[in-house]
Amino acid sequence: MKKLFSLFMPTAVLVLAPSLAYAGDLQANDLVGVTFWIISIAMVAATVFFLMERSRVSGKWQTSLSIMSLVTLIAAVHYFYMREVWVDTGTSPTVFRYIDWVLTVPLQMIEFYLILAAVTAVSAGVFWRLLVGTLVMLIAGYAGEAGVINPVLGFIVGLAGWFYILYEIFMGEAGTVSASVSAAAQSAFSACRMVVLVGWAIYPAGYLFGYLMGGVDPASLNLIYNLADFVNKIAFGVFIWSAAISDSAQTA
Ligand SMILES: *C/C=C(C)/C=C/C=C(C)/C=C/C1=C(C)CCCC1(C)C
């Protein structure tokens, strides 16, 4: 209990500080602003949940839940700042968005490695290849959104990075190894893999609508990105949590 409290308090303070500082400027008719708010709170709740559930799963799954709580914590803090940018200026918080992604997506890639490493022998190359795919995808996307390179070029190179990740988890070493692990690990791996295939497809769709079809529309771009983050961070973590719980129950 004492340990739990020592984990919970810094998290709560860190996350709540920006929200207390700027509680007043959200307008009731600002749908995108409201989604920024709801998702930031959902990220806080998910963080506390993964931290508390950590003690219920067996040792080999605990690191996975710790990493998930970092993902949602980092996202929660960025969401508070992104909401401010949106509410105050009505523009896309592109820099905060991509800083959040460049921190949280590699952590999610670690999850694929950890799920497999918890139950079998797998090379670190799996993680490095997933990291390279992530960086290519995000750097190209940022350069396109920031106008550093042509937005169509950023889109195409970004898609290539995403396809490289998909190749690794479906047909590369990670995909192959995942076919011969325990049922719980396999179900966590394939659920997360579906998130990367289906849930992640929402982001390039947002980019397409926001930047490539008839000029920039920041409201639809941010609405789409916000919904995508909700699914791809919280649901991704819940799949891992649920596999961890069922596997721990079996081996207890
Ligand atoms: C928690 C945040 C996550 C899971 C963010 C994921 C972001 C993407 C999958 C972005 C993908 C993009 C492309 C595939 C093409 C270029 C534009 C991007 C960066 C939006």
Tab-separated table of N, CA, C and O in Angstrom, residues 89 156 159 191 216 224 250:
chain	number	residue	atom	x	y	z
A	89	THR	N	-5.314	28.650	-29.554
A	89	THR	CA	-4.951	29.150	-30.890
A	89	THR	C	-5.766	28.545	-32.019
A	89	THR	O	-5.724	29.061	-33.137
A	156	ILE	N	4.296	9.336	-48.270
A	156	ILE	CA	4.747	8.081	-48.903
A	156	ILE	C	5.883	7.438	-48.105
A	156	ILE	O	5.860	6.232	-47.822
A	159	LEU	N	4.456	6.015	-44.912
A	159	LEU	CA	3.775	4.740	-45.163
A	159	LEU	C	4.778	3.596	-45.270
A	159	LEU	O	4.543	2.497	-44.750
A	191	ALA	N	-3.331	-9.548	-30.787
A	191	ALA	CA	-4.225	-8.403	-30.580
A	191	ALA	C	-3.474	-7.089	-30.829
A	191	ALA	O	-3.974	-6.192	-31.514
A	216	VAL	N	-5.497	22.311	-45.615
A	216	VAL	CA	-5.409	21.921	-44.213
A	216	VAL	C	-6.739	22.138	-43.489
A	216	VAL	O	-7.320	23.210	-43.544
A	224	ILE	N	-9.491	13.212	-35.578
A	224	ILE	CA	-9.110	11.860	-35.996
A	224	ILE	C	-7.893	11.363	-35.204
A	224	ILE	O	-7.887	10.235	-34.693
A	250	GLN	N	-3.327	-18.877	-14.772
A	250	GLN	CA	-3.023	-20.265	-15.104
A	250	GLN	C	-1.776	-20.786	-14.424
A	250	GLN	O	-1.707	-21.946	-14.036
